[in-house]
N, CA, C and O atoms as a DFTB+ gen file, in Angstrom:
820 C
 N C O
     1  1     111.882     101.155     102.014
     2  2     111.494      99.790     101.856
     3  2     111.834      98.690     102.767
     4  3     111.046      97.823     103.145
     5  1     112.875      98.780     103.037
     6  2     113.371      97.258     104.099
     7  2     112.963      97.476     105.211
     8  3     113.061      96.298     105.555
     9  1     112.642      97.884     105.956
    10  2     111.397      98.142     107.609
    11  2     110.903      96.928     106.899
    12  3     111.632      95.943     106.788
    13  1     109.399      96.965     106.295
    14  2     108.691      96.098     106.073
    15  2     109.006      95.154     105.669
    16  3     109.016      94.200     106.446
    17  1     109.432      94.938     104.221
    18  2     109.893      94.055     103.649
    19  2     111.293      93.311     104.698
    20  3     111.733      92.225     104.320
    21  1     111.779      93.834     105.713
    22  2     112.285      92.650     106.752
    23  2     111.548      91.730     107.374
    24  3     111.451      90.507     107.477
    25  1     110.902      93.036     107.877
    26  2     109.075      92.022     109.118
    27  2     108.621      91.008     108.444
    28  3     108.569      89.821     108.764
    29  1     108.179      91.731     107.147
    30  2     107.654      90.606     106.031
    31  2     108.483      89.155     106.264
    32  3     108.394      88.301     107.146
    33  1     109.231      89.258     105.204
    34  2     110.498      87.778     105.437
    35  2     110.191      86.659     106.921
    36  3     109.808      85.519     107.184
    37  1     110.816      88.309     107.789
    38  2     110.883      87.477     108.967
    39  2     110.105      86.648     109.461
    40  3     110.427      85.464     109.555
    41  1     108.843      87.148     109.901
    42  2     108.059      86.334     110.084
    43  2     107.529      85.386     108.777
    44  3     107.195      84.319     109.294
    45  1     107.369      85.328     107.733
    46  2     106.928      84.274     106.509
    47  2     108.471      83.509     107.005
    48  3     108.442      82.328     106.657
    49  1     109.179      83.704     107.387
    50  2     109.964      82.981     107.194
    51  2     110.062      81.678     108.724
    52  3     110.632      80.588     108.760
    53  1     109.175      82.466     109.905
    54  2     109.435      81.457     111.358
    55  2     108.148      81.023     110.911
    56  3     107.814      80.431     111.938
    57  1     106.563      80.793     109.632
    58  2     105.783      80.092     109.610
    59  2     105.692      79.146     108.447
    60  3     104.706      78.439     108.238
    61  1     106.971      79.173     107.564
    62  2     107.452      78.004     106.957
    63  2     108.235      77.247     107.432
    64  3     107.962      76.104     107.064
    65  1     109.627      77.304     108.480
    66  2     110.259      76.975     109.420
    67  2     109.635      75.792     110.870
    68  3     110.084      74.764     111.376
    69  1     108.633      76.492     111.055
    70  2     107.759      76.281     111.922
    71  2     106.403      75.997     112.088
    72  3     105.818      76.575     113.004
    73  1     105.864      75.307     111.460
    74  2     104.629      75.499     110.440
    75  2     103.593      74.863     111.554
    76  3     102.432      75.107     111.881
    77  1     104.442      74.073     111.906
    78  2     102.862      73.625     113.466
    79  2     103.109      74.527     114.874
    80  3     102.215      74.399     115.710
    81  1     103.683      74.986     115.052
    82  2     104.244      75.882     116.038
    83  2     103.679      77.595     115.471
    84  3     103.027      78.217     116.310
    85  1     103.841      78.038     114.603
    86  2     102.584      79.640     114.056
    87  2     101.566      79.676     114.656
    88  3     100.535      79.005     114.636
    89  1     101.974      80.656     115.297
    90  2      99.875      80.776     115.886
    91  2      99.497      81.219     114.657
    92  3     100.163      82.081     114.086
    93  1      98.360      80.671     114.092
    94  2      97.743      81.867     112.166
    95  2      97.096      83.642     113.027
    96  3      97.287      84.845     112.846
    97  1      96.373      82.848     113.870
    98  2      95.570      84.349     114.364
    99  2      96.227      85.115     115.264
   100  3      95.668      85.642     116.226
   101  1      97.437      85.215     115.001
   102  2      98.137      86.086     115.778
   103  2      99.169      86.447     114.806
   104  3      99.266      87.674     114.822
   105  1      99.970      85.939     113.981
   106  2     100.620      86.437     112.339
   107  2      99.447      86.698     111.950
   108  3      99.036      87.463     112.823
   109  1      98.391      86.520     110.980
   110  2      97.969      86.191     110.075
   111  2      97.590      88.248     109.926
   112  3      97.768      89.059     109.017
   113  1      97.011      88.355     111.373
   114  2      96.674      89.813     111.008
   115  2      97.838      91.076     111.254
   116  3      97.587      92.276     111.136
   117  1      99.595      90.296     111.743
   118  2     100.533      90.838     111.525
   119  2     101.223      90.876     110.070
   120  3     101.900      91.608     109.349
   121  1     100.877      90.163     110.092
   122  2     101.086      90.009     107.836
   123  2     100.962      91.097     106.884
   124  3     101.666      91.744     106.109
   125  1      99.041      90.969     107.518
   126  2      98.224      91.889     106.843
   127  2      99.083      93.056     107.046
   128  3      99.835      93.406     106.137
   129  1      99.045      93.618     108.032
   130  2      99.441      95.138     108.469
   131  2     100.556      95.148     108.197
   132  3     100.861      96.134     108.869
   133  1     101.810      94.731     107.566
   134  2     103.431      94.785     107.055
   135  2     103.087      95.416     105.922
   136  3     103.329      96.530     105.458
   137  1     102.136      93.961     105.375
   138  2     101.682      94.026     103.099
   139  2     101.025      95.548     103.198
   140  3     101.337      96.341     102.310
   141  1     100.409      95.844     103.919
   142  2      99.714      97.179     103.471
   143  2     100.830      98.409     103.908
   144  3     101.177      99.371     103.224
   145  1     101.106      98.170     104.786
   146  2     101.960      99.419     104.878
   147  2     103.632      99.034     103.740
   148  3     104.424      99.875     103.314
   149  1     103.675      97.617     103.554
   150  2     104.777      98.154     102.118
   151  2     103.677      98.356     101.256
   152  3     104.332      99.056     100.483
   153  1     102.443      98.331     100.682
   154  2     101.181      98.656      99.628
   155  2     101.581     100.129      99.774
   156  3     101.997     100.682      98.756
   157  1     101.499     100.935     101.076
   158  2     101.076     102.677     101.419
   159  2     102.417     102.958     100.621
   160  3     102.261     103.582      99.571
   161  1     103.610     102.621     100.932
   162  2     105.232     103.103     101.033
   163  2     105.056     102.868      99.053
   164  3     104.986     103.876      98.351
   165  1     105.010     101.515      98.447
   166  2     105.279     101.649      97.616
   167  2     104.586     102.731      96.335
   168  3     104.985     103.423      95.399
   169  1     103.068     102.274      97.129
   170  2     101.695     104.167      96.420
   171  2     102.968     105.699      95.921
   172  3     103.305     106.439      94.996
   173  1     103.272     105.287      97.642
   174  2     104.231     106.755      98.279
   175  2     104.726     106.929      97.058
   176  3     104.438     107.888      96.342
   177  1     105.838     105.606      96.619
   178  2     107.635     106.521      96.269
   179  2     106.834     106.507      94.771
   180  3     106.753     107.689      94.435
   181  1     106.114     105.514      93.578
   182  2     105.359     105.956      92.741
   183  2     104.548     107.302      92.304
   184  3     104.571     108.073      91.345
   185  1     103.681     107.148      93.752
   186  2     103.869     108.712      93.349
   187  2     104.839     109.746      92.891
   188  3     104.771     110.202      91.750
   189  1     106.095     110.278      94.092
   190  2     106.591     110.897      94.668
   191  2     107.470     111.252      92.663
   192  3     107.742     112.338      92.151
   193  1     107.712     109.368      91.895
   194  2     108.666     109.526      90.940
   195  2     107.303     110.034      89.808
   196  3     107.652     109.922      88.633
   197  1     106.306     110.394      89.936
   198  2     105.406     110.466      88.907
   199  2     105.219     112.277      88.878
   200  3     104.730     112.895      87.932
   201  1     105.748     112.903      90.177
   202  2     106.023     114.252      90.484
   203  2     107.364     114.570      90.115
   204  3     107.603     115.727      89.770
   205  1     108.181     113.805      90.134
   206  2     109.621     114.524      89.625
   207  2     109.687     114.138      88.088
   208  3     110.546     114.555      87.311
   209  1     109.036     113.597      87.888
   210  2     108.592     113.745      85.971
   211  2     107.962     114.650      85.314
   212  3     106.895     114.924      85.863
   213  1     108.184     115.301      84.266
   214  2     106.838     116.669      84.121
   215  2     105.178     115.846      84.604
   216  3     104.693     114.724      84.464
   217  1     104.809     116.943      85.119
   218  2     103.163     116.404      85.552
   219  2     102.552     116.618      84.577
   220  3     102.639     117.497      83.720
   221  1     101.594     115.373      84.780
   222  2     100.519     115.108      83.628
   223  2      99.270     115.247      84.156
   224  3      98.947     114.063      84.065
   225  1      98.422     115.721      84.585
   226  2      97.545     115.905      85.178
   227  2      95.972     116.510      84.812
   228  3      95.853     117.734      84.869
   229  1      95.521     116.206      84.673
   230  2      93.622     116.526      84.248
   231  2      93.298     117.829      84.957
   232  3      92.719     117.631      86.024
   233  1      93.502     119.063      84.673
   234  2      93.245     119.788      85.354
   235  2      92.128     120.499      84.817
   236  3      92.238     121.237      83.838
   237  1      90.896     120.272      85.516
   238  2      89.089     120.837      85.223
   239  2      89.529     121.777      86.724
   240  3      90.522     121.916      87.437
   241  1      88.001     122.327      86.658
   242  2      87.170     122.839      87.950
   243  2      86.988     121.642      88.962
   244  3      86.684     120.496      88.633
   245  1      87.180     122.007      90.012
   246  2      86.761     120.438      90.730
   247  2      85.809     121.387      92.425
   248  3      85.754     122.490      92.969
   249  1      85.374     120.271      92.541
   250  2      84.655     121.343      93.569
   251  2      85.230     119.727      95.311
   252  3      84.967     118.594      95.712
   253  1      86.067     120.919      95.582
   254  2      86.962     120.082      96.744
   255  2      86.322     119.767      98.056
   256  3      86.738     118.952      98.880
   257  1      84.966     120.722      98.170
   258  2      84.315     119.964      99.671
   259  2      84.179     118.715      98.932
   260  3      84.906     117.882      99.475
   261  1      83.335     118.036      97.556
   262  2      83.105     117.061      97.399
   263  2      83.928     116.021      98.001
   264  3      83.606     115.039      98.670
   265  1      85.430     116.593      97.491
   266  2      86.617     115.392      97.787
   267  2      86.387     115.583      99.010
   268  3      85.521     114.880      99.530
   269  1      86.988     116.440      99.702
   270  2      86.583     116.172     101.228
   271  2      85.748     115.424     102.117
   272  3      86.046     115.104     103.267
   273  1      84.741     115.179     101.547
   274  2      83.586     114.828     102.430
   275  2      83.835     113.348     101.758
   276  3      82.924     112.603     102.119
   277  1      84.724     112.716     100.942
   278  2      84.448     111.137     100.438
   279  2      85.122     110.909     101.220
   280  3      84.633     110.048     101.952
   281  1      86.461     111.347     101.648
   282  2      87.735     111.134     102.133
   283  2      87.745     111.030     103.746
   284  3      88.526     110.299     104.355
   285  1      86.465     112.121     104.557
   286  2      86.123     111.920     105.312
   287  2      85.334     110.236     105.930
   288  3      85.567     109.391     106.794
   289  1      84.425     110.465     104.950
   290  2      83.909     109.645     104.892
   291  2      84.423     107.778     104.912
   292  3      83.967     106.754     105.420
   293  1      85.896     108.226     103.831
   294  2      86.188     106.856     104.003
   295  2      87.237     106.320     105.707
   296  3      87.268     105.471     106.598
   297  1      87.851     107.436     105.260
   298  2      88.693     107.533     106.922
   299  2      87.819     107.293     107.760
   300  3      88.237     106.446     108.550
   301  1      86.791     107.624     107.986
   302  2      85.517     107.325     109.200
   303  2      85.594     105.267     109.328
   304  3      85.712     104.467     110.256
   305  1      85.479     105.191     108.173
   306  2      85.726     103.508     108.639
   307  2      86.640     102.600     108.629
   308  3      86.567     101.424     108.273
   309  1      88.025     103.556     109.282
   310  2      88.985     102.764     108.937
   311  2      89.943     103.916     110.139
   312  3      91.139     104.209     110.131
   313  1      88.645     104.426     111.235
   314  2      89.746     104.856     112.415
   315  2      88.485     104.928     113.304
   316  3      87.292     104.680     113.128
   317  1      89.501     105.524     114.691
   318  2      88.327     105.420     115.661
   319  2      88.328     106.265     116.416
   320  3      87.980     105.874     117.530
   321  1      88.689     107.861     116.328
   322  2      88.354     109.131     116.448
   323  2      87.644     110.070     115.707
   324  3      87.694     110.105     114.478
   325  1      86.729     111.128     116.649
   326  2      85.602     111.929     115.655
   327  2      86.224     112.716     115.002
   328  3      87.289     113.295     115.218
   329  1      85.471     112.735     114.105
   330  2      86.131     113.393     112.642
   331  2      84.329     114.467     112.641
   332  3      83.150     114.113     112.654
   333  1      84.911     115.594     112.621
   334  2      84.090     117.173     113.326
   335  2      84.215     117.708     111.602
   336  3      85.352     118.083     111.314
   337  1      82.862     117.802     110.096
   338  2      83.713     118.344     109.082
   339  2      82.856     119.382     109.154
   340  3      82.804     120.063     108.130
   341  1      81.892     119.842     110.418
   342  2      81.198     120.632     109.999
   343  2      80.956     122.276     109.521
   344  3      79.951     122.942     109.273
   345  1      82.580     122.581     109.531
   346  2      82.960     123.805     108.817
   347  2      83.381     124.050     107.962
   348  3      84.140     125.007     107.810
   349  1      82.803     122.760     106.555
   350  2      83.211     122.360     105.903
   351  2      82.235     123.070     105.121
   352  3      81.096     123.053     105.587
   353  1      82.448     123.820     103.816
   354  2      81.547     124.714     103.161
   355  2      82.406     124.943     101.720
   356  3      83.636     125.005     101.730
   357  1      81.615     125.060     100.490
   358  2      81.712     124.917      99.427
   359  2      83.170     125.037      98.789
   360  3      83.827     124.606      99.737
   361  1      84.014     125.314      97.891
   362  2      84.912     125.701      97.402
   363  2      85.506     124.562      96.565
   364  3      85.728     123.354      96.648
   365  1      85.695     125.956      95.412
   366  2      85.774     125.091      93.605
   367  2      87.202     125.794      93.818
   368  3      87.547     126.877      94.288
   369  1      88.098     124.341      93.083
   370  2      89.721     125.363      92.552
   371  2      89.916     124.503      90.787
   372  3      89.086     123.806      90.202
   373  1      90.781     124.753      90.511
   374  2      91.086     124.469      89.458
   375  2      92.180     123.384      89.230
   376  3      93.328     123.791      89.402
   377  1      92.025     121.964      88.844
   378  2      92.958     121.507      89.555
   379  2      92.333     119.629      88.955
   380  3      91.306     119.224      88.411
   381  1      93.693     118.923      89.471
   382  2      93.383     117.604      89.190
   383  2      92.605     116.596      90.485
   384  3      93.252     116.498      91.528
   385  1      91.708     116.117      90.432
   386  2      90.882     115.205      91.437
   387  2      91.526     114.667      92.004
   388  3      91.813     114.916      93.174
   389  1      92.055     113.530      91.162
   390  2      92.660     112.388      91.927
   391  2      93.865     113.244      92.697
   392  3      93.749     113.055      93.908
   393  1      94.809     113.987      92.438
   394  2      96.112     114.409      92.961
   395  2      95.205     114.952      94.520
   396  3      95.340     114.489      95.653
   397  1      94.397     115.940      94.108
   398  2      94.120     116.554      95.051
   399  2      92.705     115.678      96.261
   400  3      92.349     116.168      97.332
   401  1      92.297     114.691      95.817
   402  2      92.488     113.500      96.757
   403  2      93.383     113.006      97.502
   404  3      93.417     112.678      98.688
   405  1      94.296     112.990      96.439
   406  2      95.705     112.105      97.583
   407  2      95.765     113.131      98.321
   408  3      94.731     113.170      98.988
   409  1      96.686     114.307      98.641
   410  2      96.653     115.367      99.360
   411  2      95.220     115.468     100.580
   412  3      95.397     115.365     101.794
   413  1      94.268     115.620     100.130
   414  2      93.683     115.850     101.815
   415  2      94.001     113.846     102.374
   416  3      94.543     113.535     103.435
   417  1      93.598     113.057     101.552
   418  2      93.356     111.644     101.963
   419  2      94.989     110.955     103.159
   420  3      95.083     110.041     103.978
   421  1      96.199     112.243     102.504
   422  2      97.700     111.984     103.307
   423  2      97.536     113.075     104.351
   424  3      98.506     113.007     105.106
   425  1      96.667     114.105     104.727
   426  2      96.062     115.041     105.776
   427  2      95.669     114.148     106.592
   428  3      96.389     113.975     107.575
   429  1      94.687     113.482     106.486
   430  2      93.943     112.439     107.576
   431  2      94.493     111.712     108.039
   432  3      94.459     111.438     109.239
   433  1      95.390     111.021     106.895
   434  2      96.374     109.709     107.870
   435  2      97.482     110.013     108.985
   436  3      97.997     109.416     109.930
   437  1      97.609     111.809     108.097
   438  2      99.061     112.031     109.204
   439  2      97.856     112.434     110.391
   440  3      98.281     112.056     111.483
   441  1      96.794     112.936     110.493
   442  2      96.105     113.152     111.751
   443  2      95.462     112.328     112.331
   444  3      94.938     112.822     113.330
   445  1      95.172     110.986     112.154
   446  2      94.375     109.972     112.374
   447  2      95.679     109.280     113.325
   448  3      95.709     108.782     114.450
   449  1      96.707     109.520     112.279
   450  2      97.851     108.512     113.340
   451  2      98.913     109.079     114.310
   452  3     100.011     108.580     114.553
   453  1      98.289     110.419     114.911
   454  2      98.488     110.944     115.853
   455  2      97.204     112.164     116.564
   456  3      97.255     113.291     117.055
   457  1      96.649     111.644     116.408
   458  2      95.437     112.892     117.185
   459  2      94.998     111.217     118.175
   460  3      94.907     110.014     117.934
   461  1      94.811     112.334     119.555
   462  2      94.307     111.656     120.409
   463  2      92.825     111.090     120.193
   464  3      92.559     109.993     119.703
   465  1      91.681     112.283     120.766
   466  2      90.167     111.568     120.088
   467  2      89.247     112.436     118.852
   468  3      88.166     112.270     118.288
   469  1      90.593     113.653     118.800
   470  2      89.450     113.792     117.575
   471  2      90.046     114.833     116.612
   472  3      91.049     115.416     117.025
   473  1      89.601     115.143     115.435
   474  2      90.445     115.266     114.348
   475  2      89.460     116.809     113.638
   476  3      89.044     116.380     112.561
   477  1      89.308     117.262     113.682
   478  2      88.649     118.727     113.202
   479  2      89.276     119.493     111.040
   480  3      90.325     120.043     110.704
   481  1      88.071     119.133     110.216
   482  2      88.507     119.261     109.546
   483  2      87.376     120.397     109.021
   484  3      86.315     120.426     109.644
   485  1      87.589     121.458     107.749
   486  2      86.852     122.500     107.748
   487  2      87.597     123.093     106.290
   488  3      88.746     122.682     106.129
   489  1      87.242     123.698     105.589
   490  2      87.240     124.259     104.148
   491  2      86.760     125.238     103.761
   492  3      85.708     124.896     104.302
   493  1      86.440     126.430     103.202
   494  2      86.409     127.779     102.870
   495  2      86.949     128.479     101.586
   496  3      87.914     128.083     100.933
   497  1      85.924     129.953     101.226
   498  2      87.124     130.159     100.483
   499  2      86.964     132.085     101.297
   500  3      86.053     132.751     101.787
   501  1      88.218     132.251     101.060
   502  2      88.689     133.213     102.023
   503  2      89.972     134.216     100.449
   504  3      90.756     133.600      99.727
   505  1      89.711     135.881     100.405
   506  2      90.808     136.500      99.187
   507  2      91.366     135.298      98.499
   508  3      92.524     134.912      98.650
   509  1      90.130     134.512      97.442
   510  2      90.588     134.055      96.719
   511  2      90.806     132.921      96.246
   512  3      90.924     132.487      95.100
   513  1      90.865     132.276      97.720
   514  2      92.102     131.100      98.232
   515  2      91.105     130.556      98.705
   516  3      90.268     131.180      99.357
   517  1      90.998     128.734      98.338
   518  2      90.561     127.669      99.646
   519  2      91.593     127.636     100.253
   520  3      92.790     127.546      99.979
   521  1      90.811     127.743     101.371
   522  2      91.725     127.496     102.514
   523  2      90.752     126.244     103.324
   524  3      89.532     126.327     103.467
   525  1      91.750     124.906     103.878
   526  2      91.888     123.283     103.709
   527  2      92.697     123.350     105.122
   528  3      93.927     123.404     105.135
   529  1      91.863     123.340     106.385
   530  2      92.358     123.538     107.492
   531  2      92.200     121.743     108.026
   532  3      91.039     121.388     108.228
   533  1      93.286     120.689     108.238
   534  2      93.413     119.668     108.650
   535  2      93.707     119.583     110.645
   536  3      94.740     120.209     110.880
   537  1      93.325     119.230     111.455
   538  2      93.623     119.487     112.843
   539  2      93.310     118.269     113.573
   540  3      92.232     117.712     113.367
   541  1      94.370     117.679     114.624
   542  2      94.535     116.903     115.515
   543  2      94.793     117.650     116.362
   544  3      95.318     118.745     116.161
   545  1      94.314     116.976     118.021
   546  2      94.482     116.951     119.243
   547  2      95.419     116.002     119.675
   548  3      95.330     115.362     120.723
   549  1      96.255     115.930     118.908
   550  2      97.247     115.039     119.452
   551  2      98.847     115.986     120.044
   552  3      98.701     117.170     120.350
   553  1     100.364     115.299     120.155
   554  2     100.776     116.438     120.702
   555  2     101.791     117.186     119.644
   556  3     102.999     117.338     119.822
   557  1     101.214     117.514     118.778
   558  2     101.660     119.168     118.048
   559  2     103.216     118.528     117.491
   560  3     103.937     117.606     117.872
   561  1     103.310     119.795     116.125
   562  2     104.733     119.773     115.832
   563  2     105.398     121.138     117.075
   564  3     104.754     122.069     117.558
   565  1     106.893     120.774     117.301
   566  2     107.532     122.117     117.291
   567  2     107.681     122.376     116.350
   568  3     107.484     121.655     115.371
   569  1     108.278     124.058     116.357
   570  2     107.752     125.189     115.657
   571  2     109.442     125.311     115.157
   572  3     109.700     126.398     114.641
   573  1     110.727     124.233     115.258
   574  2     111.494     124.118     114.058
   575  2     111.473     123.041     113.786
   576  3     112.639     122.803     113.472
   577  1     110.801     121.979     113.659
   578  2     110.478     121.192     112.992
   579  2     109.811     121.607     111.814
   580  3     109.856     120.982     110.755
   581  1     109.214     122.625     111.994
   582  2     107.632     122.707     111.256
   583  2     107.412     122.846     109.985
   584  3     106.248     122.986     109.609
   585  1     108.613     122.837     108.935
   586  2     109.429     123.044     107.857
   587  2     110.296     121.828     107.216
   588  3     110.455     121.755     105.998
   589  1     110.730     121.077     107.928
   590  2     111.146     119.879     107.491
   591  2     109.940     118.331     107.550
   592  3     110.073     117.200     107.083
   593  1     109.629     118.509     107.770
   594  2     107.969     117.588     107.897
   595  2     107.777     117.565     106.366
   596  3     107.210     116.657     105.759
   597  1     108.197     118.426     105.936
   598  2     107.640     118.019     104.251
   599  2     108.762     118.039     103.575
   600  3     108.898     118.270     102.373
   601  1     109.674     117.762     104.463
   602  2     111.046     116.972     103.456
   603  2     110.822     115.708     103.795
   604  3     110.543     115.131     104.846
   605  1     111.036     115.328     102.457
   606  2     111.031     113.723     101.589
   607  2     111.574     112.260     103.251
   608  3     112.533     112.658     103.912
   609  1     111.284     111.584     103.473
   610  2     111.664     110.474     104.598
   611  2     111.567     111.389     105.879
   612  3     111.561     110.777     106.947
   613  1     111.508     112.437     105.918
   614  2     111.922     112.917     107.338
   615  2     110.253     112.019     108.859
   616  3     109.100     111.594     108.784
   617  1     111.385     112.252     109.992
   618  2     110.136     111.352     110.935
   619  2     110.782     112.508     111.494
   620  3     111.799     113.009     111.015
   621  1     109.960     113.075     112.879
   622  2     110.262     113.246     113.588
   623  2     110.783     112.523     114.935
   624  3     110.385     111.363     115.039
   625  1     111.639     113.018     116.037
   626  2     111.637     112.155     117.121
   627  2     110.515     112.373     118.030
   628  3     109.685     113.245     117.772
   629  1     110.425     111.613     119.121
   630  2     109.312     111.855     120.678
   631  2     108.299     111.748     120.231
   632  3     107.950     111.092     119.250
   633  1     107.501     112.623     121.162
   634  2     105.995     112.095     120.988
   635  2     104.938     112.033     119.465
   636  3     103.966     111.375     119.097
   637  1     106.032     113.431     118.747
   638  2     105.219     113.110     117.044
   639  2     105.486     111.943     116.635
   640  3     104.338     111.626     116.325
   641  1     106.034     111.146     116.416
   642  2     106.824     109.611     116.602
   643  2     106.457     107.958     116.545
   644  3     106.619     106.892     115.951
   645  1     105.905     108.578     117.530
   646  2     105.493     107.160     118.885
   647  2     104.453     106.120     117.719
   648  3     103.412     106.524     117.201
   649  1     105.019     104.844     117.527
   650  2     104.392     104.320     116.983
   651  2     103.163     104.454     115.850
   652  3     101.997     104.084     115.710
   653  1     104.358     105.357     115.011
   654  2     103.800     105.946     113.686
   655  2     103.593     104.717     112.356
   656  3     102.627     104.394     111.664
   657  1     105.163     104.220     112.438
   658  2     105.025     103.082     111.004
   659  2     105.256     104.141     110.247
   660  3     105.946     103.686     109.334
   661  1     105.061     105.625     110.001
   662  2     105.107     105.912     108.504
   663  2     106.120     106.082     107.921
   664  3     107.206     106.037     108.499
   665  1     105.982     106.334     106.547
   666  2     107.311     106.474     105.903
   667  2     108.191     107.966     105.458
   668  3     109.219     108.170     104.814
   669  1     107.190     108.859     106.174
   670  2     107.904     110.116     106.153
   671  2     107.928     110.545     104.923
   672  3     108.989     111.121     104.681
   673  1     107.004     110.496     103.799
   674  2     106.805     110.673     102.187
   675  2     105.453     111.175     102.489
   676  3     105.077     111.785     101.488
   677  1     104.461     111.204     103.491
   678  2     102.721     111.051     103.159
   679  2     102.893     112.779     103.062
   680  3     102.540     113.238     101.975
   681  1     103.441     113.872     104.169
   682  2     103.490     114.774     104.200
   683  2     104.448     115.580     102.165
   684  3     104.006     116.202     101.198
   685  1     105.528     115.126     102.482
   686  2     106.295     115.682     101.620
   687  2     105.723     115.442      99.578
   688  3     106.074     115.931      98.505
   689  1     104.672     114.378     100.066
   690  2     103.409     114.549      98.873
   691  2     102.966     114.952      98.753
   692  3     102.796     115.185      97.557
   693  1     101.857     115.855      99.984
   694  2     101.225     116.760      99.920
   695  2     101.604     118.015      99.029
   696  3     101.036     118.650      98.141
   697  1     103.170     118.096      99.859
   698  2     103.153     119.604      99.701
   699  2     103.448     119.266      98.224
   700  3     102.540     119.617      97.471
   701  1     104.675     118.568      97.533
   702  2     104.436     118.950      95.982
   703  2     103.252     118.643      95.290
   704  3     103.357     119.013      94.121
   705  1     102.620     118.336      95.431
   706  2     100.544     118.565      94.873
   707  2     100.410     119.611      95.306
   708  3     100.103     120.164      94.249
   709  1     100.386     120.325      95.968
   710  2      99.878     121.637      97.067
   711  2     100.703     122.031      95.624
   712  3      99.924     121.967      94.672
   713  1     102.156     122.441      95.209
   714  2     103.210     123.327      94.752
   715  2     102.763     123.681      93.151
   716  3     102.801     124.643      92.384
   717  1     102.243     122.033      93.157
   718  2     101.895     121.621      91.568
   719  2     100.835     122.521      91.249
   720  3     100.744     123.009      90.123
   721  1      99.794     122.845      92.429
   722  2      98.322     123.486      92.058
   723  2      98.232     125.074      92.514
   724  3      97.198     125.685      92.784
   725  1      99.846     125.680      92.533
   726  2      99.801     126.940      92.731
   727  2     100.175     127.154      94.566
   728  3     100.653     128.215      94.968
   729  1      99.956     126.319      95.245
   730  2      98.876     126.584      97.036
   731  2     100.329     126.900      97.346
   732  3     101.358     127.130      96.712
   733  1      99.930     126.802      98.645
   734  2     100.691     126.879     100.070
   735  2     100.116     125.856     101.158
   736  3      98.969     125.556     101.492
   737  1     101.041     125.557     101.459
   738  2     100.855     124.305     102.311
   739  2     101.409     124.906     104.306
   740  3     101.859     123.797     104.595
   741  1     101.529     125.343     104.991
   742  2     101.535     125.290     106.453
   743  2     101.080     124.618     107.897
   744  3     100.224     123.744     108.034
   745  1     101.739     125.142     108.773
   746  2     101.120     123.680     109.885
   747  2     101.233     125.092     111.117
   748  3     102.126     125.932     111.009
   749  1     100.334     125.138     112.077
   750  2      99.942     125.934     113.149
   751  2      99.718     125.225     114.608
   752  3      99.289     124.084     114.784
   753  1     100.018     125.943     115.377
   754  2      99.004     125.749     116.197
   755  2      97.444     125.056     117.515
   756  3      96.896     125.721     118.393
   757  1      97.231     123.913     117.218
   758  2      96.118     124.125     117.397
   759  2      95.656     123.769     118.859
   760  3      94.488     123.465     119.102
   761  1      96.492     123.816     119.671
   762  2      96.309     124.126     120.795
   763  2      95.437     122.587     122.298
   764  3      95.174     122.840     123.473
   765  1      95.324     121.784     121.881
   766  2      96.360     120.522     121.695
   767  2      96.640     120.450     120.184
   768  3      95.819     120.509     119.269
   769  1      98.107     120.296     120.112
   770  2      97.892     119.599     118.529
   771  2      98.700     120.478     117.307
   772  3      99.514     121.401     117.351
   773  1      98.137     119.813     116.333
   774  2      98.680     120.589     115.135
   775  2      97.219     121.149     113.990
   776  3      96.071     120.705     114.017
   777  1      97.711     122.092     113.189
   778  2      97.152     122.421     112.386
   779  2      97.380     122.693     110.600
   780  3      97.753     123.598     109.853
   781  1      96.980     121.538     110.528
   782  2      98.335     121.639     108.885
   783  2      96.821     122.318     107.529
   784  3      95.897     121.571     107.207
   785  1      96.963     123.907     106.939
   786  2      96.828     124.819     106.462
   787  2      96.735     124.878     104.662
   788  3      97.614     125.579     104.161
   789  1      96.113     124.453     104.033
   790  2      96.219     124.685     102.483
   791  2      95.926     125.848     101.743
   792  3      94.827     125.572     101.262
   793  1      96.162     126.735     101.437
   794  2      95.732     127.255      99.964
   795  2      95.980     126.760      99.320
   796  3      96.860     125.900      99.306
   797  1      95.002     127.253      98.170
   798  2      95.047     127.074      97.003
   799  2      94.028     127.430      96.168
   800  3      92.851     127.415      96.526
   801  1      94.390     127.741      95.102
   802  2      93.771     129.595      94.291
   803  2      92.052     128.925      94.297
   804  3      91.507     127.822      94.355
   805  1      91.721     130.163      94.213
   806  2      89.629     129.641      93.933
   807  2      89.166     129.639      92.368
   808  3      90.147     129.537      91.631
   809  1      88.493     129.685      91.991
   810  2      87.826     129.296      90.682
   811  2      86.606     129.694      91.128
   812  3      86.281     129.252      92.230
   813  1      85.699     130.544      90.461
   814  2      84.470     130.878      90.292
   815  2      83.721     130.215      88.548
   816  3      82.787     130.733      87.935
   817  1      84.603     128.840      88.096
   818  2      83.907     128.456      86.598
   819  2      83.826     127.504      86.454
   820  3      83.337     127.077      85.407
């Protein structure tokens, strides 16, 4: 939390000490961006704290496809990349709706951060499991880093970390929530880019 807090404090301090010279039109959006970044970080930390405690999830049959459509619709309003959700089909799982929405949201946020022009989202049921895939056309993730990106506070060096401003918590939260739902998560090549694949047991009820 030190980085966004320090940046926010510095900008506010300059504005207070030099009110006549402060360019509000420039500083205003920057302050909003930093405060939003801090808010996301606090939200992530709260989520992790809850996951570390005994889980209190409301488990019930959930239509995962409805969650995916809703989260993609929301993501479209805040991103300039193209979303392709043509391969999303019905998939019902037994889980917590809010937690699964967080999984989809974090995967989309991660893809938006690195995508060049396009994000593809697919969902279907195979071998009694719902397969959710979020793929971007960005720089991809080296094979050697594909396990550790799910560790808390991990931020990659190089192209995959350019200008992200991420906390290194998003994918860790996804991994923990998927595990709570008795699922698995992995990363594959997308040529170019990365494909993050989530598998959660499906239910017919």
